[in-house]
GROMACS .gro file of C-alpha atoms in nm:
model
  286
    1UNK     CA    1   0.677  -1.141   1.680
    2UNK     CA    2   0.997  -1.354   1.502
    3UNK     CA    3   0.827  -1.670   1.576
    4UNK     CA    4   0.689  -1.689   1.233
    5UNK     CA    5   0.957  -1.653   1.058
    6UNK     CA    6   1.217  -1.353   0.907
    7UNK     CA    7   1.045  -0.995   0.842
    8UNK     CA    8   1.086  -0.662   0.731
    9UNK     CA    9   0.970  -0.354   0.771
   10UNK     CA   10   0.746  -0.222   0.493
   11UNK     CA   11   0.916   0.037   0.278
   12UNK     CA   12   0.756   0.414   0.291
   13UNK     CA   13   0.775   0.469  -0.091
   14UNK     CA   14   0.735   0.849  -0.062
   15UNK     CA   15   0.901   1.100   0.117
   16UNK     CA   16   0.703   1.335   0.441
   17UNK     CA   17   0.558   1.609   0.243
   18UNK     CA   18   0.497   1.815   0.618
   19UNK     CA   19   0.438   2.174   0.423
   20UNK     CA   20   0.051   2.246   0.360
   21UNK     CA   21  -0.162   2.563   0.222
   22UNK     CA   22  -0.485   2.728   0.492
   23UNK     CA   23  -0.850   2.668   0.285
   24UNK     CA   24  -0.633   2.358   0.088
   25UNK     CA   25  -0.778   2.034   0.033
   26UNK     CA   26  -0.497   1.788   0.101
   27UNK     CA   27  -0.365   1.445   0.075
   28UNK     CA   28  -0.128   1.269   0.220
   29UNK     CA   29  -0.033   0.935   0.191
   30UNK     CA   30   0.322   0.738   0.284
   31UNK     CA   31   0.270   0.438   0.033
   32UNK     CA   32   0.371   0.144   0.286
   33UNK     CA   33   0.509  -0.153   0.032
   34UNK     CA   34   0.568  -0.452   0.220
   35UNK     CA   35   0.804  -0.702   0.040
   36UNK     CA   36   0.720  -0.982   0.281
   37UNK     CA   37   0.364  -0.986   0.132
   38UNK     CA   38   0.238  -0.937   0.495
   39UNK     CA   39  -0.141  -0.747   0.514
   40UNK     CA   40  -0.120  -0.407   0.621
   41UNK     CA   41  -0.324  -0.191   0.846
   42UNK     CA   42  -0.305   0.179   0.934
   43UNK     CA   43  -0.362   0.401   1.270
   44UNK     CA   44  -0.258   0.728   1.440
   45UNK     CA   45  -0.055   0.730   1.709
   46UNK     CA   46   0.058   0.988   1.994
   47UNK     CA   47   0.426   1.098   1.922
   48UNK     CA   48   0.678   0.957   2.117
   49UNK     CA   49   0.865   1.118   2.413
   50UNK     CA   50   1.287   1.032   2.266
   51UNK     CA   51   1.360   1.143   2.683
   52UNK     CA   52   1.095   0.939   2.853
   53UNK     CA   53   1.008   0.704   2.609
   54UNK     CA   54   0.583   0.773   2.684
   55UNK     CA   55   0.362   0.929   2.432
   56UNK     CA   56   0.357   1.324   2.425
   57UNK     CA   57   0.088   1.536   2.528
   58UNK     CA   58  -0.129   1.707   2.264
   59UNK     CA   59  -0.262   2.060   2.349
   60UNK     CA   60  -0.629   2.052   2.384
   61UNK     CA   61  -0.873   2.007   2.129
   62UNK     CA   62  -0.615   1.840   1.926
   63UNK     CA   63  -0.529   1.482   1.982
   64UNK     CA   64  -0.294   1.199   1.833
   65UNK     CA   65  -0.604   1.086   1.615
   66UNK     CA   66  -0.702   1.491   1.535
   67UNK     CA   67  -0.392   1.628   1.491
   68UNK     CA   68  -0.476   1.910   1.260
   69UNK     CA   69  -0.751   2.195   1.290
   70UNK     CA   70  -0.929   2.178   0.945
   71UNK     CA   71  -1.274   2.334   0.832
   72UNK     CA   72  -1.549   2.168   0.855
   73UNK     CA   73  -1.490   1.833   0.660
   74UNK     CA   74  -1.297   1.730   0.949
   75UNK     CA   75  -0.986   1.536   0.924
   76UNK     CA   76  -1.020   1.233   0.740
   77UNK     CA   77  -0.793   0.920   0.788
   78UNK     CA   78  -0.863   0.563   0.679
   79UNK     CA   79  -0.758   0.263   0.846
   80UNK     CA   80  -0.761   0.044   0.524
   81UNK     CA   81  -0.518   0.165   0.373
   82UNK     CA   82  -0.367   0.519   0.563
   83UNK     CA   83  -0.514   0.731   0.336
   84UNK     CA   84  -0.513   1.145   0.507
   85UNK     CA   85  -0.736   1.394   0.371
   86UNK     CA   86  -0.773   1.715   0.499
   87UNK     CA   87  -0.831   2.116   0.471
   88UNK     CA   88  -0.638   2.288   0.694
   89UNK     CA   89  -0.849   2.584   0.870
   90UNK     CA   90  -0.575   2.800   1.021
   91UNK     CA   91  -0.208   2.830   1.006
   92UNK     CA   92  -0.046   2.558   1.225
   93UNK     CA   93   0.202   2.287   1.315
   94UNK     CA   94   0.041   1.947   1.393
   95UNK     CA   95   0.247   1.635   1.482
   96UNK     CA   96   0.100   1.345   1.268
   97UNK     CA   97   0.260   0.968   1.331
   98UNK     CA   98   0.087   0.715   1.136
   99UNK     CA   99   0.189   0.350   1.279
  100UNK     CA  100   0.176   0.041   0.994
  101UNK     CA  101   0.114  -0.273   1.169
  102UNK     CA  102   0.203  -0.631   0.984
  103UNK     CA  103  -0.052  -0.903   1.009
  104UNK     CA  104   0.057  -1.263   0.898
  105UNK     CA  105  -0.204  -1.503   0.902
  106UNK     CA  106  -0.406  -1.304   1.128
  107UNK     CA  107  -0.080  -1.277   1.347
  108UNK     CA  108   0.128  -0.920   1.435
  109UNK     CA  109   0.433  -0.927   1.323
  110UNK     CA  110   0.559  -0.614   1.355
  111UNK     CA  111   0.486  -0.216   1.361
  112UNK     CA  112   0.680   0.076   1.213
  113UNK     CA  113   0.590   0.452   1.310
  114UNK     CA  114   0.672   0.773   1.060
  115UNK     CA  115   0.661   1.057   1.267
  116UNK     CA  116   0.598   1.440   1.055
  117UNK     CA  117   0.564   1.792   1.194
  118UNK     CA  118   0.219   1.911   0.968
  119UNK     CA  119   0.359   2.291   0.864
  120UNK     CA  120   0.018   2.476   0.731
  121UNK     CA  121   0.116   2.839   0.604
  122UNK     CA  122  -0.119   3.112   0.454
  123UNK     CA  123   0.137   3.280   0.234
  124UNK     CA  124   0.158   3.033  -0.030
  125UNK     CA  125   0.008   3.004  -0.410
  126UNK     CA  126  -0.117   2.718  -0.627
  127UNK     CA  127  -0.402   2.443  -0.573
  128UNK     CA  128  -0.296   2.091  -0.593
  129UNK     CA  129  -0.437   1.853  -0.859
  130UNK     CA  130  -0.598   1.586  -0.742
  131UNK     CA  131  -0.800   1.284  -0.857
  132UNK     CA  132  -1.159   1.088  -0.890
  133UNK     CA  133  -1.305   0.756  -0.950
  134UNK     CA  134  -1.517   0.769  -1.220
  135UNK     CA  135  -1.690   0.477  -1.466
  136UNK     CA  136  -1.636   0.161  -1.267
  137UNK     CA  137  -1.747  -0.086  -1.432
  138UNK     CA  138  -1.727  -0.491  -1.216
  139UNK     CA  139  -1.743  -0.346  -0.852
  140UNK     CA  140  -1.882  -0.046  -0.641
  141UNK     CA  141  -1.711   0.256  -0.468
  142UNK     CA  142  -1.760   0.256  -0.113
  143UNK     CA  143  -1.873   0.611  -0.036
  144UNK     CA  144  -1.839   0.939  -0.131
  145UNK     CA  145  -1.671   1.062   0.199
  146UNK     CA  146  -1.310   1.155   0.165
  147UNK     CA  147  -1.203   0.854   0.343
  148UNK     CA  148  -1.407   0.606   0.148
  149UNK     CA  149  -1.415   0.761  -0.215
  150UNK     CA  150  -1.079   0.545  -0.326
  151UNK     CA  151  -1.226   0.168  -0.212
  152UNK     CA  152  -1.355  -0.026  -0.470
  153UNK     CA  153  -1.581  -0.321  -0.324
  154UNK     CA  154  -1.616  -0.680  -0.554
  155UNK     CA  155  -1.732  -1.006  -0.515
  156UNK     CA  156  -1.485  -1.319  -0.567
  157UNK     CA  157  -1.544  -1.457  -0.912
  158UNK     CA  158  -1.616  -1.097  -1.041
  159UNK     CA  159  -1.418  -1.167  -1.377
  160UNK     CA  160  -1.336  -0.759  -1.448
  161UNK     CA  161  -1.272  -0.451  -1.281
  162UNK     CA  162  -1.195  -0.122  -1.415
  163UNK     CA  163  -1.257   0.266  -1.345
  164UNK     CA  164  -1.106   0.543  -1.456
  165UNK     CA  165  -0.905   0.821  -1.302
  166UNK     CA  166  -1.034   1.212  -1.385
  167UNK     CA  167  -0.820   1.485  -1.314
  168UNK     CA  168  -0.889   1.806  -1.098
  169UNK     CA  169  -0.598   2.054  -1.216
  170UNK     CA  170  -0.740   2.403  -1.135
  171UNK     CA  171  -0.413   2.563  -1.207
  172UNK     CA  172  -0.325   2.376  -1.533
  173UNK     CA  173   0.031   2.296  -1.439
  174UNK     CA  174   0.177   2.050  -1.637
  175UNK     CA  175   0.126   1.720  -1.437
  176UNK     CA  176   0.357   1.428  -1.399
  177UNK     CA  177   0.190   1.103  -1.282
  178UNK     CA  178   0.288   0.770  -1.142
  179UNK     CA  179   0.181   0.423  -1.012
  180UNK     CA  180   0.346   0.215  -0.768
  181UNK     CA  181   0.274  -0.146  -0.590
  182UNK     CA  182  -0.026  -0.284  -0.879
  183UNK     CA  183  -0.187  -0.579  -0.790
  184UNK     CA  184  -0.074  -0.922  -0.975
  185UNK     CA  185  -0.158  -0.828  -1.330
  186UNK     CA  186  -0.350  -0.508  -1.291
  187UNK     CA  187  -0.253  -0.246  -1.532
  188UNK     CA  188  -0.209   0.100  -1.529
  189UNK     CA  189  -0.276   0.330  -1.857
  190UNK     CA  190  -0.217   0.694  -1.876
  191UNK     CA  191  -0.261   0.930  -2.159
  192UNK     CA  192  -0.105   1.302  -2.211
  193UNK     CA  193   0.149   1.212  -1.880
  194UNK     CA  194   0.324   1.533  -1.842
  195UNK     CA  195   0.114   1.822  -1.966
  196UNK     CA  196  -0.229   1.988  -1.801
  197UNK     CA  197  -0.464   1.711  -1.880
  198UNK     CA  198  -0.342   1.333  -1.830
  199UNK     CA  199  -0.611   1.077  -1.767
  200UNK     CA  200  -0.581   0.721  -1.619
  201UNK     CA  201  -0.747   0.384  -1.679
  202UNK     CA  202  -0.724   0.077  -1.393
  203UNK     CA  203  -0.801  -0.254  -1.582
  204UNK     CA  204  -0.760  -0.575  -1.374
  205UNK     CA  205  -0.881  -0.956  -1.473
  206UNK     CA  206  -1.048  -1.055  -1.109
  207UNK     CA  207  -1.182  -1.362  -1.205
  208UNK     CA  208  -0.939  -1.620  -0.993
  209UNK     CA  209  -0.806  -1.333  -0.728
  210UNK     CA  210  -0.882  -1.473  -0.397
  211UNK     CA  211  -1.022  -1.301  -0.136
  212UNK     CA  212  -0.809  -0.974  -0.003
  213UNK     CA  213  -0.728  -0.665   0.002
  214UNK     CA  214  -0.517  -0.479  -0.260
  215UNK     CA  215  -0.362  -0.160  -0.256
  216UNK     CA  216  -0.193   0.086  -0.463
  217UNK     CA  217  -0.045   0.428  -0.510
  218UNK     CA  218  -0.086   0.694  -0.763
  219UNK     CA  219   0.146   1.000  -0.717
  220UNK     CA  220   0.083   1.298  -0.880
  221UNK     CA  221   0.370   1.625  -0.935
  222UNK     CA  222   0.260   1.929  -1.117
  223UNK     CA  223   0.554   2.173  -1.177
  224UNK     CA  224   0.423   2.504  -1.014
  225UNK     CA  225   0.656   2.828  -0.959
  226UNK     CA  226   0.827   2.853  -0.722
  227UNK     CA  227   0.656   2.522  -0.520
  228UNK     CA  228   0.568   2.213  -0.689
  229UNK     CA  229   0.253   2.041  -0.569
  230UNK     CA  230   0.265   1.693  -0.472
  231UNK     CA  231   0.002   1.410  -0.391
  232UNK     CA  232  -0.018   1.067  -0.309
  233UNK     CA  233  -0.310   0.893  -0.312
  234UNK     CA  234  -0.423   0.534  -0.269
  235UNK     CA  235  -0.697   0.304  -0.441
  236UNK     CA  236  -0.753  -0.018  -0.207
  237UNK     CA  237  -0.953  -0.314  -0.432
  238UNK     CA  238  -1.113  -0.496  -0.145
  239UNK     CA  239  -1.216  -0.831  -0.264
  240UNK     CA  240  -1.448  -1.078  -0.066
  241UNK     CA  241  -1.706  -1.341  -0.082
  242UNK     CA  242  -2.071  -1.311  -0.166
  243UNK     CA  243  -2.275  -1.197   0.126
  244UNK     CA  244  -2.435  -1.502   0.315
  245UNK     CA  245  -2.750  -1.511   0.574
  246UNK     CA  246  -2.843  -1.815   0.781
  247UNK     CA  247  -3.148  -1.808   1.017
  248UNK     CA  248  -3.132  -2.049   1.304
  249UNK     CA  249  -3.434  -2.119   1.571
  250UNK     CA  250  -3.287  -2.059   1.904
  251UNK     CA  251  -3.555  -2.127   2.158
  252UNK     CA  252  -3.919  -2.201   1.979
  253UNK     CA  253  -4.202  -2.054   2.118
  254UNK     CA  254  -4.397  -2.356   2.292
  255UNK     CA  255  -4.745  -2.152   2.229
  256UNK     CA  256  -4.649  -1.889   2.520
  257UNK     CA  257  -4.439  -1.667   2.393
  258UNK     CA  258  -4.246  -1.537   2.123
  259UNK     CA  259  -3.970  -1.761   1.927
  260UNK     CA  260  -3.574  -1.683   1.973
  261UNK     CA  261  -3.387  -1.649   1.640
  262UNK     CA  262  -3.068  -1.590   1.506
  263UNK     CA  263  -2.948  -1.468   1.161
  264UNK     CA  264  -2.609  -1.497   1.082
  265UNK     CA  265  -2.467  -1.226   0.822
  266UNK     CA  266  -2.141  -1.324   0.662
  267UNK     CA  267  -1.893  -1.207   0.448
  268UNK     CA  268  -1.970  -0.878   0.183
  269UNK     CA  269  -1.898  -0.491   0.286
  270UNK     CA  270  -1.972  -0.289   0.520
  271UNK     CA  271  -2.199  -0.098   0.589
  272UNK     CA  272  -2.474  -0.292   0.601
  273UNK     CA  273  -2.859  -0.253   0.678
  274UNK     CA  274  -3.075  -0.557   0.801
  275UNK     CA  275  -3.429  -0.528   0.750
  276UNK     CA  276  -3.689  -0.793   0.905
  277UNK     CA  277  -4.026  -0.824   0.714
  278UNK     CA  278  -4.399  -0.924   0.839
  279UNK     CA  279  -4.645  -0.945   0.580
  280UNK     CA  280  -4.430  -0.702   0.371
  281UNK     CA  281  -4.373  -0.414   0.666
  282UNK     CA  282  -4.064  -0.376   0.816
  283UNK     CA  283  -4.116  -0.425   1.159
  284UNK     CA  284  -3.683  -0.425   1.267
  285UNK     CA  285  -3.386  -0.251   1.123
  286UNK     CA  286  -3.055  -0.229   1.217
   0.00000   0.00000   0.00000
């Protein structure tokens, strides 16, 4: 959709990295940079057809949106900001396309597809490192699953965020690490880069960032014989008002029957819980 104005495509800021290790745990992510300042979000596709132009068919169990047999963590993909995380269970090839679409003011603007062939072997050595969230101080992770881990919630006004960034290096390669896209005046610190044990520190003043949602990438290279490991991994800052509720008498009861009410839950994270109280027991949750 041109009608807005000029646009392009958002740059894929690292290269397909399609060849993946049985018992693993992987991540994958193709650090989509718009320079248009467009808002991003993230889905898998069905491959296309280049004959017939129509999706391709994916050999049953697998499908465009469970490309991949993995063990029992499942294969984990997040919407927010394309983050893949997976173990691969058996020795495979899996077609993966993960389509950015380009929102302006609530508008599509665009799409772009990357399209990779998933190669998981069993003959191969070395664990890649990989990274956690750890003492966040001014906001709150979202979960603990491997889609959620890297999404750090706060409310507008919050005046600082920061966490830190521990590494996992079970092979103790030396370990080369970067940052790409940081938000406005975020910062990025890391100690000991290249050797076995660098560490990271995010540090961001929040205090007058609008409402959004901010992504970006940390890549990390170890330099294992004879196959280097590679990951890229994304931390999303999702900023957004303080939570509001509104109750609002629909249909009042008239001394025959039970009143009609709405509440109105706005803004904050999700998920959520709603609990109604009567006389302090909970008599309704959703």
């Amino acid at each position: 959709n041109n009608t807005l104005g000029p646009n392009s495509s958002p740059k894929y800021s690292t290269i397909p990295t399609p060849f993946y290790c049985v018992n693993v745990l992987e991540q994958y992510n193709q650090g989509a940079i718009d320079a248009d300042g467009d808002s991003l979000a993230f889905s898998l596709v069905p491959g296309i057809d280049g004959n017939t132009g129509s999706p391709v068919s994916y050999i049953s169990p697998y499908t465009a949106t469970l490309p991949l047999a993995t063990d029992s963590s499942g294969f984990g993909f997040n919407s927010l900001n394309g983050q893949i995380t997976f173990t691969p269970g058996i020795i495979q090839d899996g077609l993966v396309v993960c389509q950015v679409s380009e929102y302006r003011g609530g508008v599509l603007v665009g799409t772009s597809e990357r399209e990779m062939t998933f190669v998981v072997l069993s003959n191969c050595n070395g664990t890649p490192p990989n990274l956690n969230v750890t003492s966040v101080t001014g906001g709150k992770v979202t979960s603990t699953s491997s889609t959620g881990k890297n999404i750090i919630n706060i409310c507008v006004g919050t005046p600082h965020l920061s966490f830190a960034l521990s590494l996992t290096n079970p092979d103790g390669d030396t370990t080369l690490i970067s940052g790409k896209a940081l938000p406005g005046t975020a910062t990025l610190s890391i100690s000991n880069n290249n050797t076995p044990n660098p560490s990271l520190s995010f540090d961001w003043v929040t205090g007058s960032t609008p409402a959004g949602i901010y992504t970006f990438y940390v890549t990390l290279k170890n330099d294992h014989c004879p196959i280097a490991n590679t990951q890229t991994i994304a931390y999303t800052i999702n900023v957004t008002a303080v939570p509001t509720l509104s109750a609002t008498l629909l249909f009042p009861t008239q001394c025959v029957h039970k009143a009609y009410m709405q509440y109105t839950l706005a803004n904050g994270f999700l998920p959520r819980t709603l609990t109604i109280l009567k006389d302090g027991i909970a008599i309704l949750s959703y």
